[in-house]
PDB file of C-alpha atoms in Angstrom:
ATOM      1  CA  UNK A   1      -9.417  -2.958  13.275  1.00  0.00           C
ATOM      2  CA  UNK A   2      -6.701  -4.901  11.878  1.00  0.00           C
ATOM      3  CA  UNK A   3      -3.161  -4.466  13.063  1.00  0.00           C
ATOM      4  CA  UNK A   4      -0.103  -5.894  11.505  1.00  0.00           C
ATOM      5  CA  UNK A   5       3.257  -6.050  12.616  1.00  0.00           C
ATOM      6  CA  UNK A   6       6.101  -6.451  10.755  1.00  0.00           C
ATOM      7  CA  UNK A   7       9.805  -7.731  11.244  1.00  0.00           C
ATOM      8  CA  UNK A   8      12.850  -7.217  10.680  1.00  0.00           C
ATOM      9  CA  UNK A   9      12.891  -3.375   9.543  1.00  0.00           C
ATOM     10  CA  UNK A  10      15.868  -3.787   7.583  1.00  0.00           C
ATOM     11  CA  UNK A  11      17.692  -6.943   6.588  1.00  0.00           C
ATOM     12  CA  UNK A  12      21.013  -7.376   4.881  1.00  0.00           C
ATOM     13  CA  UNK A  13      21.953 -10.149   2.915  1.00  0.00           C
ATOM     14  CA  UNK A  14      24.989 -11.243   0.841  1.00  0.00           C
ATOM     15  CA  UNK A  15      23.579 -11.786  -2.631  1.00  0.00           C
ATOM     16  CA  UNK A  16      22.890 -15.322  -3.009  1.00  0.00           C
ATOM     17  CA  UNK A  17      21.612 -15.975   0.163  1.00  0.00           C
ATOM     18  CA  UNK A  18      17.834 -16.176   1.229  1.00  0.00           C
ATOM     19  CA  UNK A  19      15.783 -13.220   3.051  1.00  0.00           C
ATOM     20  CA  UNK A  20      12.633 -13.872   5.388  1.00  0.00           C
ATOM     21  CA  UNK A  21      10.197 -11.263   6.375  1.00  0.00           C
ATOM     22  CA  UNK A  22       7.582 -12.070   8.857  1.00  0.00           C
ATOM     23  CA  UNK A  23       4.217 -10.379   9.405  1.00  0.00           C
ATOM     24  CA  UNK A  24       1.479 -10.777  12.289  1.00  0.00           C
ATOM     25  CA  UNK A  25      -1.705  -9.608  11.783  1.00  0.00           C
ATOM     26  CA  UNK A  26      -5.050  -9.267  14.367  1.00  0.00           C
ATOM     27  CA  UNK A  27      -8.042 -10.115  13.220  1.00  0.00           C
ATOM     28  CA  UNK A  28      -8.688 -13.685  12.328  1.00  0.00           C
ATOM     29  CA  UNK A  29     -11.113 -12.560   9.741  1.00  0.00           C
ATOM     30  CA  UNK A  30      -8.619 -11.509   7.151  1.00  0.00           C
ATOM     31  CA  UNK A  31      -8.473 -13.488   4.327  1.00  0.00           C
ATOM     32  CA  UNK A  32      -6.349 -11.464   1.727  1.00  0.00           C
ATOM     33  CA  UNK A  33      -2.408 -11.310   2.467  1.00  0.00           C
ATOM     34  CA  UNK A  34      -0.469  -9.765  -0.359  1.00  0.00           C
ATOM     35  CA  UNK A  35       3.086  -8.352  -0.211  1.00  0.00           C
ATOM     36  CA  UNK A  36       4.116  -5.094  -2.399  1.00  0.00           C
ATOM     37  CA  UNK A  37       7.917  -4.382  -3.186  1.00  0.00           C
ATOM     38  CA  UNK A  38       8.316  -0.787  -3.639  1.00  0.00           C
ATOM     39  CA  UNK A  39      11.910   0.499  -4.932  1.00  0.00           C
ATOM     40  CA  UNK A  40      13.539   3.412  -3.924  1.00  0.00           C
ATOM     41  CA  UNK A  41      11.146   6.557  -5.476  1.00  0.00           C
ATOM     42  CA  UNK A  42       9.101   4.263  -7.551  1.00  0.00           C
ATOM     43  CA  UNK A  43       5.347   3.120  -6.591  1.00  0.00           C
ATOM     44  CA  UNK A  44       4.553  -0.268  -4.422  1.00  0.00           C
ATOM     45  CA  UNK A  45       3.914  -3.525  -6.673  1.00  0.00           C
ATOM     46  CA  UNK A  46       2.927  -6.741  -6.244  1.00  0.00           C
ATOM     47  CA  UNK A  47       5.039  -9.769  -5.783  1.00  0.00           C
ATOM     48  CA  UNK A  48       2.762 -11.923  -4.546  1.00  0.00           C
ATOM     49  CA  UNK A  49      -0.174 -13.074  -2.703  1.00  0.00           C
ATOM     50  CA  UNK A  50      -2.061 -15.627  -0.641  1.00  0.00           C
ATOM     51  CA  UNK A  51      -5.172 -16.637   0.800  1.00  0.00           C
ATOM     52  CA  UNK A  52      -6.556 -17.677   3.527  1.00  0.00           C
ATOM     53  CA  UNK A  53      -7.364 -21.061   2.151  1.00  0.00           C
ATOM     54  CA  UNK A  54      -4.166 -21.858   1.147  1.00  0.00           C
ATOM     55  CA  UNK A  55      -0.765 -22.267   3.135  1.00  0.00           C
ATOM     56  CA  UNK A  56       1.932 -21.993   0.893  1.00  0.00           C
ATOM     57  CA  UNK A  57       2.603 -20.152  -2.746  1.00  0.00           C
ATOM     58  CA  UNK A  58       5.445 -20.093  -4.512  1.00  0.00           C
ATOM     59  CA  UNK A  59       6.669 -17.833  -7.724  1.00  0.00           C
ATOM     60  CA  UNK A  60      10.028 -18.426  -8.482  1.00  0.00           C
ATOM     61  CA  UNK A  61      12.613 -17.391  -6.133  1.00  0.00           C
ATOM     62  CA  UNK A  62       9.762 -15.966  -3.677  1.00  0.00           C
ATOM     63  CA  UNK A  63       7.164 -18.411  -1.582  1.00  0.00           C
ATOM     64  CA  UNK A  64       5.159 -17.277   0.639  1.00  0.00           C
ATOM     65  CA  UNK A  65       3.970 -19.148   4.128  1.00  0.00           C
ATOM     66  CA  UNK A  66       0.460 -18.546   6.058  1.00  0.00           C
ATOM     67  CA  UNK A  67       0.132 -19.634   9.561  1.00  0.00           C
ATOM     68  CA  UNK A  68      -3.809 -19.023  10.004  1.00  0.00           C
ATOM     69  CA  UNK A  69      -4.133 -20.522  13.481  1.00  0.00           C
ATOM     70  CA  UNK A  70      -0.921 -18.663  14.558  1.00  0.00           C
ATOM     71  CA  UNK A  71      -1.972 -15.550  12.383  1.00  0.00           C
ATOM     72  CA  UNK A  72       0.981 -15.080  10.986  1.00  0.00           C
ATOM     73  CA  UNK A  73       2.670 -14.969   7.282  1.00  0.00           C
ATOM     74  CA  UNK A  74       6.042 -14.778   5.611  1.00  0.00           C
ATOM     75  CA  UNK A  75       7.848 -13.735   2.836  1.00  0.00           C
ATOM     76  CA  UNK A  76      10.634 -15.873   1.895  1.00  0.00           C
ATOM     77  CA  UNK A  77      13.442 -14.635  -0.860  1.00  0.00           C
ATOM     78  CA  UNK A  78      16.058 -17.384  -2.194  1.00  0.00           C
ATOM     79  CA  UNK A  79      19.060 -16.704  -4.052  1.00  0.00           C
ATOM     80  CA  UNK A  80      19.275 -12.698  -4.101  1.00  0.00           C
ATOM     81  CA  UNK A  81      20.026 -10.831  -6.114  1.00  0.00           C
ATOM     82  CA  UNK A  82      21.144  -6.906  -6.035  1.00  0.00           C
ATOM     83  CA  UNK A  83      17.685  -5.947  -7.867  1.00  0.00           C
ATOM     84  CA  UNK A  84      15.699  -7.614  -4.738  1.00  0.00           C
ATOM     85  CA  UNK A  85      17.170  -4.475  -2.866  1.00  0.00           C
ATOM     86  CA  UNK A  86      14.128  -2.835  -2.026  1.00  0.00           C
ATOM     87  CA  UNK A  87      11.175  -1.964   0.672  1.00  0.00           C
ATOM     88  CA  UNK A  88       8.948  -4.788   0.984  1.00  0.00           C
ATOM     89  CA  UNK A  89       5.451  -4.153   2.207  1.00  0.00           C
ATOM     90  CA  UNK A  90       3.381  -6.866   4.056  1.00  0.00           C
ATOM     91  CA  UNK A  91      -1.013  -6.419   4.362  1.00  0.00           C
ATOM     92  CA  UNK A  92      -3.689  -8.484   5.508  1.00  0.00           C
ATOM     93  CA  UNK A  93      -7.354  -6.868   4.617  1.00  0.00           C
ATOM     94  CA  UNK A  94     -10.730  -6.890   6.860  1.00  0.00           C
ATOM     95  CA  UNK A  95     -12.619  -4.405   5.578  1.00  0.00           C
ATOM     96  CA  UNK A  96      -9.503  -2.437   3.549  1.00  0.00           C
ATOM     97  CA  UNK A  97      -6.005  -3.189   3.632  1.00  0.00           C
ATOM     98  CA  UNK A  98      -3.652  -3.109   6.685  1.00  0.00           C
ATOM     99  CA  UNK A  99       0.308  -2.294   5.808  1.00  0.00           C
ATOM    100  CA  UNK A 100       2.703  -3.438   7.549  1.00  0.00           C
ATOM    101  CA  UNK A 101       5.498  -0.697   8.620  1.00  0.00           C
ATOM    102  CA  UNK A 102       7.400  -2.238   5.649  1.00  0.00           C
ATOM    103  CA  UNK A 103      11.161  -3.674   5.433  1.00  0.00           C
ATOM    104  CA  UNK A 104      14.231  -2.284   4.055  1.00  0.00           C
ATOM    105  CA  UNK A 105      16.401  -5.118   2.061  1.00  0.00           C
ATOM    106  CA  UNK A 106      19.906  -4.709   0.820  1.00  0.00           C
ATOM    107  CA  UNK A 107      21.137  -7.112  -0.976  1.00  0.00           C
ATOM    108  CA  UNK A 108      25.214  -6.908  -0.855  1.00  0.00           C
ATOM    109  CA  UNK A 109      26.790  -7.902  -3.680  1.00  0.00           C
TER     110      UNK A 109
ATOM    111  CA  UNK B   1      -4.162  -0.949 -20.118  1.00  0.00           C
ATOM    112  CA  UNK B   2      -3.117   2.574 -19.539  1.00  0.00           C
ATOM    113  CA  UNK B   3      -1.774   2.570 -15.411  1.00  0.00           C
ATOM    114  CA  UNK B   4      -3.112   4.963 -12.627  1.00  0.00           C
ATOM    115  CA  UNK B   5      -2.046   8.226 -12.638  1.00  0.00           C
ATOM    116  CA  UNK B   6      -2.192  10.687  -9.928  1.00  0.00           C
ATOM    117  CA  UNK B   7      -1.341  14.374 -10.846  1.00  0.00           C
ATOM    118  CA  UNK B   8      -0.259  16.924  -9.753  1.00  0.00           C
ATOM    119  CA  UNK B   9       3.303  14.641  -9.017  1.00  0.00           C
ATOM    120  CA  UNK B  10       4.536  17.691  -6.730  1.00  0.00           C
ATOM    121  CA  UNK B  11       3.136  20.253  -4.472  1.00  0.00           C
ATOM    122  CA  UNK B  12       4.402  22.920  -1.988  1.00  0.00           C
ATOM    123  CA  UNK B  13       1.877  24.528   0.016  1.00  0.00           C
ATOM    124  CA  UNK B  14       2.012  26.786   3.421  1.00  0.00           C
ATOM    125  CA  UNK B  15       0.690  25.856   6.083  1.00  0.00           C
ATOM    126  CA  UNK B  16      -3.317  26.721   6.682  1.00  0.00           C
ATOM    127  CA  UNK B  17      -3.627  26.428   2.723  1.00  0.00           C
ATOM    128  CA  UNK B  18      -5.839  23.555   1.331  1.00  0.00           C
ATOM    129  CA  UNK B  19      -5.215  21.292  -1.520  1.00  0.00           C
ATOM    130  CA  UNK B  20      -6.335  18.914  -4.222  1.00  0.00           C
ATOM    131  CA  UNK B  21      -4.777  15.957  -5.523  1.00  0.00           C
ATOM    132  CA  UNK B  22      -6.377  13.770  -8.206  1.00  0.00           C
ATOM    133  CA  UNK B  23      -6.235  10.030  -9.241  1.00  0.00           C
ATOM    134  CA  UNK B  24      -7.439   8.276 -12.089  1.00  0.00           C
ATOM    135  CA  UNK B  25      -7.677   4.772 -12.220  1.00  0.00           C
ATOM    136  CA  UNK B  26      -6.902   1.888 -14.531  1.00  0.00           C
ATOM    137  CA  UNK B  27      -9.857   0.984 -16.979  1.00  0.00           C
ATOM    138  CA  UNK B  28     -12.748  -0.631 -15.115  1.00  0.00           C
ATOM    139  CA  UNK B  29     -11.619  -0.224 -11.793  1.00  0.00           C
ATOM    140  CA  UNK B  30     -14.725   1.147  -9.832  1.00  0.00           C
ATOM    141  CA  UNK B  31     -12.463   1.093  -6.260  1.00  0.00           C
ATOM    142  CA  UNK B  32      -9.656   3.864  -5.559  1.00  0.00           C
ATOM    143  CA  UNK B  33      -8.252   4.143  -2.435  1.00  0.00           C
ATOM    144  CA  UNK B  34      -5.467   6.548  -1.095  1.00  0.00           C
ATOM    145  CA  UNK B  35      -2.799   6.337   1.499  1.00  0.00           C
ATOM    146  CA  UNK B  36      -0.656   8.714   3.431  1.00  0.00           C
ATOM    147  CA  UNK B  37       3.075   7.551   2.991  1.00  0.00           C
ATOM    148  CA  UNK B  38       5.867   9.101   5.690  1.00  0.00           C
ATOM    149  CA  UNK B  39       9.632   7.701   5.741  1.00  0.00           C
ATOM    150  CA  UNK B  40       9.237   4.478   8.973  1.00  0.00           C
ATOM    151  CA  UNK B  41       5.411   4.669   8.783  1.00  0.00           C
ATOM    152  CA  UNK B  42       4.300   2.543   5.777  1.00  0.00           C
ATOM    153  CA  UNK B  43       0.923   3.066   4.164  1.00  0.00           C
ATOM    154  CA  UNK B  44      -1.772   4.732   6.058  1.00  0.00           C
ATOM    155  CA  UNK B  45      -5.416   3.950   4.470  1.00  0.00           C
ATOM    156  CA  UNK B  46      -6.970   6.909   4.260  1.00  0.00           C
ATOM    157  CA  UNK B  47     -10.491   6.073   2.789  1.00  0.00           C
ATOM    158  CA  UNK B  48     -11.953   3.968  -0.068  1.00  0.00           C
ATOM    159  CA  UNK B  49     -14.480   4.815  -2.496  1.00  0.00           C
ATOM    160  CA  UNK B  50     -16.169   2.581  -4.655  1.00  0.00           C
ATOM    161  CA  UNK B  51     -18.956   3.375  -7.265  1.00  0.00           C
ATOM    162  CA  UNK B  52     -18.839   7.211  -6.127  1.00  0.00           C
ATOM    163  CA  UNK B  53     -19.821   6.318  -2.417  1.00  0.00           C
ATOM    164  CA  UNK B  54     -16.828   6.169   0.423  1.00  0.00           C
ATOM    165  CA  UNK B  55     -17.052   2.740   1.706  1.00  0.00           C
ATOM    166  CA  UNK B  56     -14.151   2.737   4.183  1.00  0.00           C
ATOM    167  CA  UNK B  57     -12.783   5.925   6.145  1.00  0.00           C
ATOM    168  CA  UNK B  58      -8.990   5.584   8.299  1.00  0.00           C
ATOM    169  CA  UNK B  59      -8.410   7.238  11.447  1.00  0.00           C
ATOM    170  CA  UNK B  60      -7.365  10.657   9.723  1.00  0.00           C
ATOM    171  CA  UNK B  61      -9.171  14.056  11.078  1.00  0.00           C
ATOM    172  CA  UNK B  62     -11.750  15.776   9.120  1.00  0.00           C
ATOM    173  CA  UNK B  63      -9.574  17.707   7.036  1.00  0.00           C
ATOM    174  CA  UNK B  64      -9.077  15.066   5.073  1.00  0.00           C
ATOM    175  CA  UNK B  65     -12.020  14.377   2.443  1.00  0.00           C
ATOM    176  CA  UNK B  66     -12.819  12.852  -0.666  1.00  0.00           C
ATOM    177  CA  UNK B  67     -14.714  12.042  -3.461  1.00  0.00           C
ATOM    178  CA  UNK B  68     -15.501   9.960  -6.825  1.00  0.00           C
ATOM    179  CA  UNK B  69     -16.786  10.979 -10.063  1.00  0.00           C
ATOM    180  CA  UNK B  70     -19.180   8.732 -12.404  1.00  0.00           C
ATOM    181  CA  UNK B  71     -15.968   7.774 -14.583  1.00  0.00           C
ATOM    182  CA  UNK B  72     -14.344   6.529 -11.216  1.00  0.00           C
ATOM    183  CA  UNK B  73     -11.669   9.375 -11.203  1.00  0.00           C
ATOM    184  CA  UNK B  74     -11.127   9.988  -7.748  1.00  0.00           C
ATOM    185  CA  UNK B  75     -10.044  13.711  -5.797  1.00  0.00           C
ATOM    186  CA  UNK B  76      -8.688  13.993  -2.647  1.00  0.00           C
ATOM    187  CA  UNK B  77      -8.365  17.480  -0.398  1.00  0.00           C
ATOM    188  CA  UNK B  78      -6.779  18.239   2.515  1.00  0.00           C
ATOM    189  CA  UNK B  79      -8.098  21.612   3.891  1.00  0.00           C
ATOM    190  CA  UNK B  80      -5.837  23.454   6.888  1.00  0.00           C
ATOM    191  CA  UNK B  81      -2.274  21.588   6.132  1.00  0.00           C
ATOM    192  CA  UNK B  82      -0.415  21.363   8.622  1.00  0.00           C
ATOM    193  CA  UNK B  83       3.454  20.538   8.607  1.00  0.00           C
ATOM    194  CA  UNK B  84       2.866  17.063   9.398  1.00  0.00           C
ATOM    195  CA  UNK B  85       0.690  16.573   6.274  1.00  0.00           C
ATOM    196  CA  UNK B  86       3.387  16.113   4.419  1.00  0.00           C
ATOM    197  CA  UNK B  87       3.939  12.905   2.973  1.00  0.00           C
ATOM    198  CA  UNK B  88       3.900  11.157  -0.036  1.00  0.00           C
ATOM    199  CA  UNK B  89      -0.080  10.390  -1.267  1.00  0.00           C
ATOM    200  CA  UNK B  90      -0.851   7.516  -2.588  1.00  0.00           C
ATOM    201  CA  UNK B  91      -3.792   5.983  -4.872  1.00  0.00           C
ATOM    202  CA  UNK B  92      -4.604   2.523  -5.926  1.00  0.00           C
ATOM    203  CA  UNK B  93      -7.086   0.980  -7.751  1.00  0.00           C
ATOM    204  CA  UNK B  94      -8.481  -2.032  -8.017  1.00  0.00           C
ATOM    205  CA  UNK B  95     -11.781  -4.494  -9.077  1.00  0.00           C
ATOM    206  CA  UNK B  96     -12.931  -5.230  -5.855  1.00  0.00           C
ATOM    207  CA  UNK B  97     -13.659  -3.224  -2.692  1.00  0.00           C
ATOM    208  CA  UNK B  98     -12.301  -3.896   0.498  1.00  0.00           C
ATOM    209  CA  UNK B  99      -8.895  -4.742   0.156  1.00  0.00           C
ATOM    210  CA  UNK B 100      -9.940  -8.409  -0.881  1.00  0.00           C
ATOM    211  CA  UNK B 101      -7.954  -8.214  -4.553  1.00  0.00           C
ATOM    212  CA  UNK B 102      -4.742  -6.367  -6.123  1.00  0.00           C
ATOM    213  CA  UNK B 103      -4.217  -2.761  -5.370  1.00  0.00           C
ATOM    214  CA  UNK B 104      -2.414  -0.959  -8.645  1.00  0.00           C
ATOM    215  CA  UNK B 105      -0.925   1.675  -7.185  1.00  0.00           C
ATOM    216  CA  UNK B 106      -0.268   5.060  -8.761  1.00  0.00           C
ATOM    217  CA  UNK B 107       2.833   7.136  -8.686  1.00  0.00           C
ATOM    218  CA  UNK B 108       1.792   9.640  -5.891  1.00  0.00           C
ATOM    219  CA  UNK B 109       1.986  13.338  -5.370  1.00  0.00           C
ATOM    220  CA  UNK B 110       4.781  14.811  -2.992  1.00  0.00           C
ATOM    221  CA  UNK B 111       3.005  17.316  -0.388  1.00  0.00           C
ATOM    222  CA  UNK B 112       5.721  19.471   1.383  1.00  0.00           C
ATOM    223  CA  UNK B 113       3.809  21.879   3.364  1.00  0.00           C
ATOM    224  CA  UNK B 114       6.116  24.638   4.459  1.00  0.00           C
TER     225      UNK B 114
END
């Protein structure tokens, strides 16, 4: 099944700067790579997603980067702000969807 | 829409006890799925069902089970709990089966099993 790895576990940024999470995942098949933001007590959400036939979306202040040959996909956060502080959640599906172990951001102000 | 909802939103149980936790998804959403959350693991898939039949299972024992109605309300039990049951449950629902769209997710039931 699919496995995905995810680094750093917790990042800490001065508020302003940019964050990058990076994700590996196994099986070549996936297709689907979303990322989920869950705050502290609250339920995982959306921020955005990608597929495998694309290489690069962007929403904002967050883009995200797919690497298909090198299997491997990033989040990227620019000018941060406190209410980015949060556990972000990489996946990549084959037949359901694969977390990663997630990663803790604190944004400093 | 209305959200998903997952009640109860807390639960204390002893060990060797069994329990049911219950999901209901947003409007038209024939997939639920649930996950096992635990502080440095992330989301474990439990199992998917789809259209009242479970599609996908996770590596989780036996005591773990599910089901879906015809209105695509979804119950999950965990029979024999055990102290490492507990965990924060998740559902999610979404359009599609397999992981392949977004997964709503609802705002879980706390399991402490004592």
């Amino acid at each position: 099944g699919e496995n995905v790895e995810q680094h750093p576990s917790t990042l800490s940024v001065q508020e302003g700067d940019s964050a990058v999470i990076k994700c590996t995942y196994s099986d070549s098949a996936s297709n689907y790579f979303p990322w989920y933001k869950q705050e502290l007590g609250k339920r995982p959400q959306l921020i955005i997603d990608i597929r495998s036939n694309v290489g690069e979306k962007k929403d904002q202040r967050i883009a995200v980067t797919l690497n298909k040959t090198a299997k491997h996909f990033s989040l990227h956060i620019t000018e941060t702000q406190p209410e980015d502080s949060a556990v972000y959640f990489c996946a990549a599906n084959d037949y359901k969807l694969s977390f990663g172990a997630g990663t803790t951001v604190t944004v400093r102000a | 829409k209305a959200g998903v909802t997952q009640t109860p939103r807390y639960l204390i149980k002893t060990r060797g006890q069994q329990v049911t936790l219950s999901c209901s998804p947003i409007s038209g959403h024939r997939s639920v799925s649930w996950y096992q959350q635990t502080p440095g693991q992330g989301l474990q898939f439990l199992f998917e069902y789809f259209s009242e039949t479970q599609r996908n299972k996770g590596n989780f024992p036996g005591r773990f089970s599910g089901r879906q109605f015809s209105n695509s309300r979804s119950e999950m039990n965990v029979s024999t709990l055990e102290l490492g049951d507990s965990a924060l449950y998740l559902c999610a629902s979404s359009e599609l089966q397999g992981g392949k769209d977004e997964q709503f997710f609802g705002p879980g039931t706390r399991l402490t099993v004592l």
